PDB file of C-alpha atoms and ligand atoms in Angstrom:
ATOM      1  CA  MET A 263       0.351  22.833  -8.747  1.00 43.00           C
ATOM      2  CA  SER A 264       1.429  21.959 -12.249  1.00 48.00           C
ATOM      3  CA  ASN A 265       0.817  18.661 -12.067  1.00 62.00           C
ATOM      4  CA  LYS A 266      -2.759  18.803 -11.839  1.00 57.00           C
ATOM      5  CA  GLY A 267      -4.790  16.785 -14.272  1.00 66.00           C
ATOM      6  CA  VAL A 268      -1.809  13.798 -14.182  1.00 83.00           C
ATOM      7  CA  ASP A 269      -2.893  10.842 -12.788  1.00 95.00           C
ATOM      8  CA  GLN A 270      -1.099   8.595 -10.394  1.00 98.00           C
ATOM      9  CA  THR A 271      -1.650   5.014  -9.193  1.00 98.00           C
ATOM     10  CA  LEU A 272       0.030   2.732  -7.003  1.00 98.00           C
ATOM     11  CA  VAL A 273       1.903  -0.325  -7.696  1.00 98.00           C
ATOM     12  CA  LEU A 274       2.906  -2.803  -5.071  1.00 98.00           C
ATOM     13  CA  ILE A 275       5.363  -5.638  -6.382  1.00 98.00           C
ATOM     14  CA  LYS A 276       4.170  -8.263  -3.628  1.00 98.00           C
ATOM     15  CA  PRO A 277       6.217 -11.095  -1.927  1.00 98.00           C
ATOM     16  CA  ASP A 278       5.448 -13.684  -4.423  1.00 98.00           C
ATOM     17  CA  ALA A 279       6.721 -11.626  -7.164  1.00 98.00           C
ATOM     18  CA  LEU A 280      10.058 -11.281  -5.699  1.00 98.00           C
ATOM     19  CA  LYS A 281      10.041 -14.798  -4.671  1.00 98.00           C
ATOM     20  CA  ASN A 282      10.336 -15.906  -8.340  1.00 98.00           C
ATOM     21  CA  SER A 283      12.786 -12.740  -9.030  1.00 98.00           C
ATOM     22  CA  LEU A 284       9.829 -11.163 -11.494  1.00 98.00           C
ATOM     23  CA  THR A 285      10.828  -7.613 -10.437  1.00 98.00           C
ATOM     24  CA  GLY A 286      13.073  -6.759 -13.677  1.00 98.00           C
ATOM     25  CA  TYR A 287       9.950  -8.332 -15.542  1.00 98.00           C
ATOM     26  CA  LEU A 288       7.462  -6.263 -14.067  1.00 98.00           C
ATOM     27  CA  LEU A 289       9.146  -3.400 -14.267  1.00 98.00           C
ATOM     28  CA  SER A 290       9.945  -3.554 -17.941  1.00 98.00           C
ATOM     29  CA  GLN A 291       6.126  -4.425 -18.539  1.00 98.00           C
ATOM     30  CA  PHE A 292       5.211  -0.998 -16.597  1.00 98.00           C
ATOM     31  CA  SER A 293       8.234   0.646 -18.501  1.00 97.00           C
ATOM     32  CA  GLU A 294       7.566   4.367 -20.217  1.00 97.00           C
ATOM     33  CA  PHE A 295       8.053   2.316 -23.288  1.00 96.00           C
ATOM     34  CA  HIS A 296       5.492   0.010 -23.042  1.00 96.00           C
ATOM     35  CA  THR A 297       2.858   1.887 -20.961  1.00 96.00           C
ATOM     36  CA  GLY A 298       3.928   5.961 -21.294  1.00 96.00           C
ATOM     37  CA  LEU A 299       4.114   6.052 -17.310  1.00 97.00           C
ATOM     38  CA  ARG A 300       6.847   7.243 -15.295  1.00 97.00           C
ATOM     39  CA  PHE A 301       8.368   6.643 -11.913  1.00 96.00           C
ATOM     40  CA  ALA A 302       6.878   9.516  -9.378  1.00 97.00           C
ATOM     41  CA  GLY A 303       8.028   7.542  -6.269  1.00 98.00           C
ATOM     42  CA  THR A 304       9.584   4.062  -4.979  1.00 98.00           C
ATOM     43  CA  LYS A 305      10.167   2.242  -2.022  1.00 96.00           C
ATOM     44  CA  VAL A 306      11.161  -0.840  -0.466  1.00 97.00           C
ATOM     45  CA  VAL A 307       8.609  -1.854   2.533  1.00 97.00           C
ATOM     46  CA  HIS A 308       8.679  -4.392   5.531  1.00 96.00           C
ATOM     47  CA  VAL A 309       4.808  -4.164   5.708  1.00 96.00           C
ATOM     48  CA  SER A 310       3.678  -4.038   9.545  1.00 95.00           C
ATOM     49  CA  ARG A 311       0.374  -5.535  10.080  1.00 95.00           C
ATOM     50  CA  MET A 312      -1.098  -2.013  10.673  1.00 94.00           C
ATOM     51  CA  LEU A 313      -0.394  -1.192   6.845  1.00 96.00           C
ATOM     52  CA  ALA A 314      -1.439  -4.449   5.421  1.00 97.00           C
ATOM     53  CA  GLU A 315      -4.606  -3.798   7.553  1.00 96.00           C
ATOM     54  CA  GLU A 316      -5.205  -0.547   6.687  1.00 96.00           C
ATOM     55  CA  HIS A 317      -4.552  -1.114   3.183  1.00 97.00           C
ATOM     56  CA  TYR A 318      -6.764  -3.931   2.667  1.00 97.00           C
ATOM     57  CA  THR A 319      -9.441  -2.261   5.044  1.00 95.00           C
ATOM     58  CA  GLU A 320     -12.295  -2.939   2.376  1.00 95.00           C
ATOM     59  CA  HIS A 321     -11.756  -6.801   2.716  1.00 97.00           C
ATOM     60  CA  ARG A 322     -11.961  -6.977   6.565  1.00 96.00           C
ATOM     61  CA  GLY A 323     -14.442  -9.906   7.599  1.00 96.00           C
ATOM     62  CA  LYS A 324     -14.017 -11.780   4.662  1.00 95.00           C
ATOM     63  CA  THR A 325     -13.016 -15.197   4.756  1.00 93.00           C
ATOM     64  CA  PHE A 326      -9.707 -14.841   3.135  1.00 95.00           C
ATOM     65  CA  TYR A 327      -8.567 -11.477   5.082  1.00 97.00           C
ATOM     66  CA  PRO A 328      -6.291 -13.257   7.288  1.00 96.00           C
ATOM     67  CA  ALA A 329      -4.330 -15.327   4.723  1.00 97.00           C
ATOM     68  CA  LEU A 330      -4.493 -12.054   2.606  1.00 98.00           C
ATOM     69  CA  ILE A 331      -2.538  -9.937   5.613  1.00 98.00           C
ATOM     70  CA  GLU A 332      -0.252 -12.897   6.134  1.00 98.00           C
ATOM     71  CA  TYR A 333       0.565 -12.969   2.108  1.00 98.00           C
ATOM     72  CA  ILE A 334       1.213  -8.834   1.695  1.00 98.00           C
ATOM     73  CA  MET A 335       3.530  -9.141   5.121  1.00 98.00           C
ATOM     74  CA  GLY A 336       5.570 -11.823   3.285  1.00 98.00           C
ATOM     75  CA  LEU A 337       4.646 -14.369   6.349  1.00 98.00           C
ATOM     76  CA  ALA A 338       3.001 -16.737   3.927  1.00 98.00           C
ATOM     77  CA  HIS A 339       6.496 -16.805   1.732  1.00 98.00           C
ATOM     78  CA  PHE A 340       9.045 -15.978   3.620  1.00 98.00           C
ATOM     79  CA  PRO A 341       7.756 -17.623   7.065  1.00 97.00           C
ATOM     80  CA  GLY A 342      11.020 -17.252   9.458  1.00 97.00           C
ATOM     81  CA  GLU A 343      13.184 -14.801   7.298  1.00 98.00           C
ATOM     82  CA  PRO A 344      12.361 -11.098   8.196  1.00 96.00           C
ATOM     83  CA  HIS A 345      14.655  -9.754   6.006  1.00 96.00           C
ATOM     84  CA  ARG A 346      12.948 -11.176   3.038  1.00 97.00           C
ATOM     85  CA  GLN A 347       9.611  -9.916   3.758  1.00 97.00           C
ATOM     86  CA  ARG A 348       9.217  -6.858   2.264  1.00 97.00           C
ATOM     87  CA  VAL A 349       7.251  -5.329  -0.906  1.00 98.00           C
ATOM     88  CA  ILE A 350       8.265  -2.862  -3.581  1.00 98.00           C
ATOM     89  CA  ALA A 351       5.757   0.054  -3.513  1.00 98.00           C
ATOM     90  CA  ILE A 352       5.866   2.143  -6.771  1.00 98.00           C
ATOM     91  CA  VAL A 353       4.061   5.541  -7.690  1.00 98.00           C
ATOM     92  CA  TYR A 354       3.319   5.234 -11.671  1.00 98.00           C
ATOM     93  CA  GLN A 355       2.350   9.025 -13.137  1.00 98.00           C
ATOM     94  CA  GLY A 356       1.032   9.717 -16.274  1.00 97.00           C
ATOM     95  CA  PRO A 357      -2.356  10.243 -18.202  1.00 95.00           C
ATOM     96  CA  ASP A 358      -4.686   7.742 -17.306  1.00 96.00           C
ATOM     97  CA  ALA A 359      -2.626   5.732 -15.340  1.00 98.00           C
ATOM     98  CA  VAL A 360      -4.896   3.545 -13.170  1.00 98.00           C
ATOM     99  CA  GLU A 361      -6.371   2.111 -16.336  1.00 97.00           C
ATOM    100  CA  LYS A 362      -3.076   1.413 -18.187  1.00 97.00           C
ATOM    101  CA  VAL A 363      -1.642  -0.073 -14.936  1.00 98.00           C
ATOM    102  CA  ARG A 364      -4.840  -2.467 -14.681  1.00 98.00           C
ATOM    103  CA  GLU A 365      -4.809  -3.226 -18.313  1.00 97.00           C
ATOM    104  CA  THR A 366      -1.190  -4.680 -18.289  1.00 97.00           C
ATOM    105  CA  SER A 367      -2.073  -6.207 -14.587  1.00 98.00           C
ATOM    106  CA  GLY A 368      -5.204  -7.880 -15.956  1.00 98.00           C
ATOM    107  CA  PRO A 369      -7.785  -9.796 -13.953  1.00 98.00           C
ATOM    108  CA  THR A 370      -7.393 -10.400  -9.971  1.00 97.00           C
ATOM    109  CA  ASN A 371      -7.416 -14.255 -10.268  1.00 98.00           C
ATOM    110  CA  PRO A 372      -4.848 -15.473 -12.007  1.00 98.00           C
ATOM    111  CA  HIS A 373      -7.067 -18.453 -13.098  1.00 98.00           C
ATOM    112  CA  VAL A 374      -9.319 -16.060 -14.747  1.00 98.00           C
ATOM    113  CA  ALA A 375      -6.539 -13.998 -16.043  1.00 98.00           C
ATOM    114  CA  ARG A 376      -4.981 -17.176 -17.506  1.00 98.00           C
ATOM    115  CA  GLU A 377      -8.310 -17.778 -19.671  1.00 98.00           C
ATOM    116  CA  LYS A 378      -9.408 -14.302 -20.522  1.00 98.00           C
ATOM    117  CA  LYS A 379      -5.851 -12.486 -21.201  1.00 97.00           C
ATOM    118  CA  PRO A 380      -3.172 -14.995 -21.492  1.00 97.00           C
ATOM    119  CA  GLY A 381       0.437 -13.392 -21.133  1.00 96.00           C
ATOM    120  CA  CYS A 382      -0.770 -10.430 -18.532  1.00 98.00           C
ATOM    121  CA  ILE A 383       1.213 -10.020 -15.409  1.00 98.00           C
ATOM    122  CA  ARG A 384      -1.489 -11.936 -13.517  1.00 98.00           C
ATOM    123  CA  SER A 385      -1.849 -15.192 -15.549  1.00 98.00           C
ATOM    124  CA  LEU A 386       1.569 -15.965 -13.806  1.00 98.00           C
ATOM    125  CA  GLY A 387       0.625 -15.783 -10.786  1.00 98.00           C
ATOM    126  CA  THR A 388      -1.473 -18.731  -8.715  1.00 98.00           C
ATOM    127  CA  VAL A 389      -4.402 -19.494  -6.299  1.00 98.00           C
ATOM    128  CA  VAL A 390      -3.596 -21.513  -3.289  1.00 96.00           C
ATOM    129  CA  PRO A 391      -6.503 -23.606  -1.512  1.00 96.00           C
ATOM    130  CA  LEU A 392      -7.519 -21.994   2.026  1.00 95.00           C
ATOM    131  CA  THR A 393      -8.397 -24.948   4.758  1.00 92.00           C
ATOM    132  CA  ASN A 394      -9.761 -25.168   7.753  1.00 90.00           C
ATOM    133  CA  GLU A 395      -8.810 -27.331  10.854  1.00 90.00           C
ATOM    134  CA  GLU A 396     -10.301 -29.990   9.568  1.00 92.00           C
ATOM    135  CA  GLY A 397      -8.927 -29.810   6.241  1.00 91.00           C
ATOM    136  CA  GLU A 398     -11.947 -28.835   4.486  1.00 93.00           C
ATOM    137  CA  VAL A 399     -11.423 -25.850   1.736  1.00 94.00           C
ATOM    138  CA  ILE A 400     -13.049 -22.820   2.666  1.00 92.00           C
ATOM    139  CA  GLY A 401     -11.548 -20.052   0.274  1.00 93.00           C
ATOM    140  CA  GLN A 402      -8.669 -19.076  -1.565  1.00 96.00           C
ATOM    141  CA  ARG A 403      -5.602 -17.136  -1.701  1.00 96.00           C
ATOM    142  CA  MET A 404      -4.778 -15.135  -4.750  1.00 97.00           C
ATOM    143  CA  ASP A 405      -1.234 -14.963  -5.035  1.00 98.00           C
ATOM    144  CA  ASN A 406      -1.319 -12.464  -8.092  1.00 98.00           C
ATOM    145  CA  LEU A 407       1.936 -10.852  -7.696  1.00 98.00           C
ATOM    146  CA  ILE A 408       1.350  -7.354  -7.901  1.00 98.00           C
ATOM    147  CA  HIS A 409      -1.353  -4.583  -6.186  1.00 98.00           C
ATOM    148  CA  ALA A 410      -3.018  -1.966  -8.929  1.00 98.00           C
ATOM    149  CA  SER A 411      -4.923   0.706  -7.569  1.00 98.00           C
ATOM    150  CA  ALA A 412      -8.748   0.130  -8.609  1.00 97.00           C
ATOM    151  CA  THR A 413      -9.743   3.619  -9.081  1.00 97.00           C
ATOM    152  CA  PRO A 414      -8.318   7.384  -9.053  1.00 96.00           C
ATOM    153  CA  GLN A 415      -9.954   7.633  -5.619  1.00 96.00           C
ATOM    154  CA  GLU A 416      -8.127   4.538  -4.294  1.00 97.00           C
ATOM    155  CA  ALA A 417      -4.999   5.613  -6.104  1.00 98.00           C
ATOM    156  CA  GLU A 418      -5.048   8.712  -3.790  1.00 97.00           C
ATOM    157  CA  ARG A 419      -5.863   6.813  -0.436  1.00 96.00           C
ATOM    158  CA  GLU A 420      -3.180   4.042  -1.153  1.00 97.00           C
ATOM    159  CA  ILE A 421      -0.462   6.282  -2.123  1.00 97.00           C
ATOM    160  CA  LYS A 422      -0.806   8.535   1.027  1.00 96.00           C
ATOM    161  CA  LEU A 423      -0.761   5.415   3.207  1.00 96.00           C
ATOM    162  CA  TRP A 424       2.227   3.946   1.694  1.00 96.00           C
ATOM    163  CA  PHE A 425       4.295   6.951   0.899  1.00 96.00           C
ATOM    164  CA  LYS A 426       4.972  10.521   2.883  1.00 94.00           C
ATOM    165  CA  PRO A 427       5.243  13.681   1.125  1.00 96.00           C
ATOM    166  CA  ASN A 428       8.748  13.705   0.992  1.00 95.00           C
ATOM    167  CA  ASP A 429       9.077  10.287  -0.673  1.00 96.00           C
ATOM    168  CA  ILE A 430       7.918  12.128  -3.493  1.00 97.00           C
ATOM    169  CA  PRO A 431       9.873  14.620  -5.198  1.00 97.00           C
ATOM    170  CA  PRO A 432       7.806  18.206  -5.126  1.00 96.00           C
ATOM    171  CA  CYS A 433       7.629  18.567  -8.658  1.00 96.00           C
ATOM    172  CA  LEU A 434       6.042  15.163  -9.169  1.00 96.00           C
ATOM    173  CA  ARG A 435       3.528  15.655  -6.298  1.00 96.00           C
ATOM    174  CA  ILE A 436      -0.213  15.726  -7.414  1.00 96.00           C
ATOM    175  CA  TYR A 437      -1.832  15.760  -3.680  1.00 97.00           C
ATOM    176  CA  ALA A 438      -1.532  18.782  -1.341  1.00 97.00           C
ATOM    177  CA  PRO A 439       1.258  18.568   1.398  1.00 97.00           C
ATOM    178  CA  GLN A 440       1.162  21.203   4.634  1.00 97.00           C
ATOM    179  CA  GLN A 441       4.033  21.306   7.446  1.00 97.00           C
ATOM    180  CA  SER A 442       2.796  20.866  10.578  1.00 96.00           C
ATOM    181  CA  GLN A 443       2.704  23.452  13.296  1.00 96.00           C
ATOM    182  CA  GLU A 444       3.116  21.465  16.189  1.00 95.00           C
ATOM    183  CA  PRO A 445       4.378  17.711  17.300  1.00 95.00           C
ATOM    184  CA  PHE A 446       1.812  14.784  16.941  1.00 95.00           C
ATOM    185  CA  TYR A 447       3.153  11.892  19.140  1.00 95.00           C
ATOM    186  CA  TYR A 448       1.553   8.363  19.296  1.00 94.00           C
ATOM    187  CA  ASN A 449       1.377   6.082  22.066  1.00 90.00           C
ATOM    188  CA  ASN A 450      -0.592   3.096  23.050  1.00 86.00           C
ATOM    189  CA  GLY A 451      -3.243   3.762  20.454  1.00 89.00           C
ATOM    190  CA  GLY A 452      -3.559   7.627  21.418  1.00 93.00           C
ATOM    191  CA  LEU A 453      -2.600  10.572  19.997  1.00 94.00           C
ATOM    192  CA  SER A 454      -0.728  13.404  21.976  1.00 93.00           C
ATOM    193  CA  THR A 455       0.847  16.755  21.299  1.00 93.00           C
ATOM    194  CA  THR A 456       3.417  16.352  24.356  1.00 94.00           C
ATOM    195  CA  TYR A 457       5.826  13.844  24.608  1.00 94.00           C
ATOM    196  CA  GLU A 458       5.323  10.923  27.031  1.00 92.00           C
ATOM    197  CA  PRO A 459       8.137   7.741  27.757  1.00 92.00           C
ATOM    198  CA  GLY A 460       7.050   5.340  25.251  1.00 90.00           C
ATOM    199  CA  SER A 461       5.772   7.743  22.742  1.00 92.00           C
ATOM    200  CA  THR A 462       7.149   7.657  18.803  1.00 91.00           C
ATOM    201  CA  CYS A 463       7.065  10.980  17.282  1.00 93.00           C
ATOM    202  CA  LEU A 464       4.718  11.516  14.246  1.00 93.00           C
ATOM    203  CA  PHE A 465       5.711  14.932  13.272  1.00 91.00           C
ATOM    204  CA  ALA A 466       7.790  17.457  14.848  1.00 95.00           C
ATOM    205  CA  PRO A 467       6.927  21.271  14.230  1.00 96.00           C
ATOM    206  CA  GLY A 468       7.962  21.942  10.485  1.00 97.00           C
ATOM    207  CA  ASP A 469       7.973  18.189   8.932  1.00 96.00           C
ATOM    208  CA  THR A 470       5.655  17.508   5.933  1.00 96.00           C
ATOM    209  CA  ALA A 471       2.582  15.498   6.149  1.00 96.00           C
ATOM    210  CA  TRP A 472      -0.012  15.330   3.539  1.00 97.00           C
ATOM    211  CA  GLU A 473      -2.806  18.259   4.400  1.00 97.00           C
ATOM    212  CA  SER A 474      -5.276  15.355   4.547  1.00 96.00           C
ATOM    213  CA  ASP A 475      -3.345  13.998   7.282  1.00 96.00           C
ATOM    214  CA  LEU A 476      -2.934  16.805   9.425  1.00 96.00           C
ATOM    215  CA  HIS A 477      -6.393  18.005   8.986  1.00 96.00           C
ATOM    216  CA  ALA A 478      -7.736  14.440  10.219  1.00 96.00           C
ATOM    217  CA  LEU A 479      -5.196  14.940  13.431  1.00 95.00           C
ATOM    218  CA  HIS A 480      -6.573  18.179  14.105  1.00 95.00           C
ATOM    219  CA  LEU A 481     -10.095  16.898  14.357  1.00 96.00           C
ATOM    220  CA  ILE A 482      -9.023  13.392  16.247  1.00 95.00           C
ATOM    221  CA  GLN A 483      -7.292  15.572  18.683  1.00 93.00           C
ATOM    222  CA  LEU A 484     -10.342  17.868  19.170  1.00 94.00           C
ATOM    223  CA  GLY A 485     -12.314  14.819  20.040  1.00 93.00           C
ATOM    224  CA  LEU A 486     -14.342  15.638  16.456  1.00 96.00           C
ATOM    225  CA  PRO A 487     -15.441  13.330  13.811  1.00 95.00           C
ATOM    226  CA  ALA A 488     -12.512  12.707  11.734  1.00 95.00           C
ATOM    227  CA  PRO A 489     -12.470  11.201   7.725  1.00 92.00           C
ATOM    228  CA  CYS A 490     -10.124   8.594   8.656  1.00 91.00           C
ATOM    229  CA  THR A 491      -9.143   6.924  12.131  1.00 91.00           C
ATOM    230  CA  LEU A 492      -5.701   7.351  13.912  1.00 94.00           C
ATOM    231  CA  GLN A 493      -4.525   4.249  12.986  1.00 92.00           C
ATOM    232  CA  THR A 494      -4.897   5.124   9.403  1.00 91.00           C
ATOM    233  CA  VAL A 495      -2.577   7.992   9.832  1.00 92.00           C
ATOM    234  CA  VAL A 496      -0.379   6.452  12.078  1.00 92.00           C
ATOM    235  CA  ALA A 497       0.245   3.408  10.035  1.00 91.00           C
ATOM    236  CA  LYS A 498       2.041   5.591   6.936  1.00 86.00           C
ATOM    237  CA  TYR A 499       4.255   7.720   9.140  1.00 86.00           C
ATOM    238  CA  LEU A 500       5.447   4.414  11.034  1.00 84.00           C
ATOM    239  CA  VAL A 501       6.449   2.536   7.416  1.00 83.00           C
ATOM    240  CA  ASN A 502       9.743   1.297   8.083  1.00 78.00           C
ATOM    241  CA  GLU A 503       9.978   2.560  11.771  1.00 77.00           C
ATOM    242  CA  ALA A 504      11.852   0.016  13.959  1.00 66.00           C
ATOM    243  CA  GLY A 505       9.397  -2.077  15.939  1.00 63.00           C
ATOM    244  CA  GLU A 506       6.415  -1.682  13.900  1.00 58.00           C
ATOM    245  CA  GLY A 507       7.311  -4.649  11.947  1.00 47.00           C
ATOM    246  CA  SER A 508       4.449  -6.939  13.003  1.00 49.00           C
TER     247      SER A 508
HETATM  248  P1  AMP B 630      -8.819  -5.936  -4.577  1.00 80.71           P
HETATM  249  O1  AMP B 630      -9.007  -5.114  -3.202  1.00 80.71           O
HETATM  250  O2  AMP B 630      -9.993  -6.261  -5.564  1.00 80.71           O
HETATM  251  O3  AMP B 630      -7.527  -5.382  -5.182  1.00 80.71           O
HETATM  252  O4  AMP B 630      -8.174  -7.224  -4.139  1.00 80.71           O
HETATM  253  C1  AMP B 630      -7.084  -7.112  -3.285  1.00 80.71           C
HETATM  254  C2  AMP B 630      -6.105  -8.694  -2.970  1.00 80.71           C
HETATM  255  O5  AMP B 630      -7.319  -9.328  -2.486  1.00 80.71           O
HETATM  256  C3  AMP B 630      -6.254  -9.223  -4.453  1.00 80.71           C
HETATM  257  O6  AMP B 630      -5.108  -8.960  -5.064  1.00 80.71           O
HETATM  258  C4  AMP B 630      -6.424 -10.656  -4.031  1.00 80.71           C
HETATM  259  O7  AMP B 630      -5.017 -11.190  -3.662  1.00 80.71           O
HETATM  260  C5  AMP B 630      -7.412 -10.583  -3.046  1.00 80.71           C
HETATM  261  N1  AMP B 630      -8.738 -11.168  -2.971  1.00 80.71           N
HETATM  262  C6  AMP B 630      -9.799 -10.326  -4.003  1.00 80.71           C
HETATM  263  N2  AMP B 630     -10.574 -11.024  -3.718  1.00 80.71           N
HETATM  264  C7  AMP B 630     -10.614 -11.810  -2.988  1.00 80.71           C
HETATM  265  C8  AMP B 630     -11.606 -13.360  -3.407  1.00 80.71           C
HETATM  266  N3  AMP B 630     -12.536 -13.162  -3.662  1.00 80.71           N
HETATM  267  N4  AMP B 630     -10.807 -14.282  -2.940  1.00 80.71           N
HETATM  268  C9  AMP B 630      -9.395 -14.604  -2.290  1.00 80.71           C
HETATM  269  N5  AMP B 630      -8.726 -13.349  -2.338  1.00 80.71           N
HETATM  270  C10 AMP B 630      -9.208 -11.938  -3.072  1.00 80.71           C
END
């Protein structure tokens, strides 16, 4: 593919940024004029719990994890307003994309960002104390406006999680797609190649998927060790599917 050697990174404009009408400002900060990066893909996503948990899998079990999941799902900023619970997912492409976006974003913690890099994007964020039932502070939720991939490896995992191949024009893709030769259905946490009532179709024959996902599904179907779980694959192909909202 002619895009070999080009970097991509994932940016998520989080619910707190949308609530504060910062989208235009953020897009301007990441514009080609300022960063040299270009859009490769963009979409509005109503984040399901499955997608949130896959995205933040490395934080599973930490004190702030439940609050983090509520935050990215929009439940913290828009309780009871599902139509406002969304993030804007963007793939940026260009030389050193991961590094450039992280530089523009600043440190993860908004307090640290204000201290170390006043004026960076996350310096505009806030930190919310998390309390237990007794009212004692047990941690914090960092409302830092955007997510930015940490490394090129994480960028690949995250871009493949939030975007299907056909969300990105072929001339801008840097990860290999593949056409599925067979149907795959998801039902009650299991995988099947035959339809049963209640199943959700992940792929029909001829549908385009990430090559690495089809490889994983074939191993899972055979009961062999796979590089990721079924949920990891399912979470992305059900992005914005009706019924997957929570
Ligand atoms: P990271 O995987 O480091 O990009 O972190 C993902 C998100 O988890 C951050 O944007 C924060 O919102 C949150 N987070 C990370 N570390 C902490 C922490 N120590 N306390 C609270 N929230 C955190």
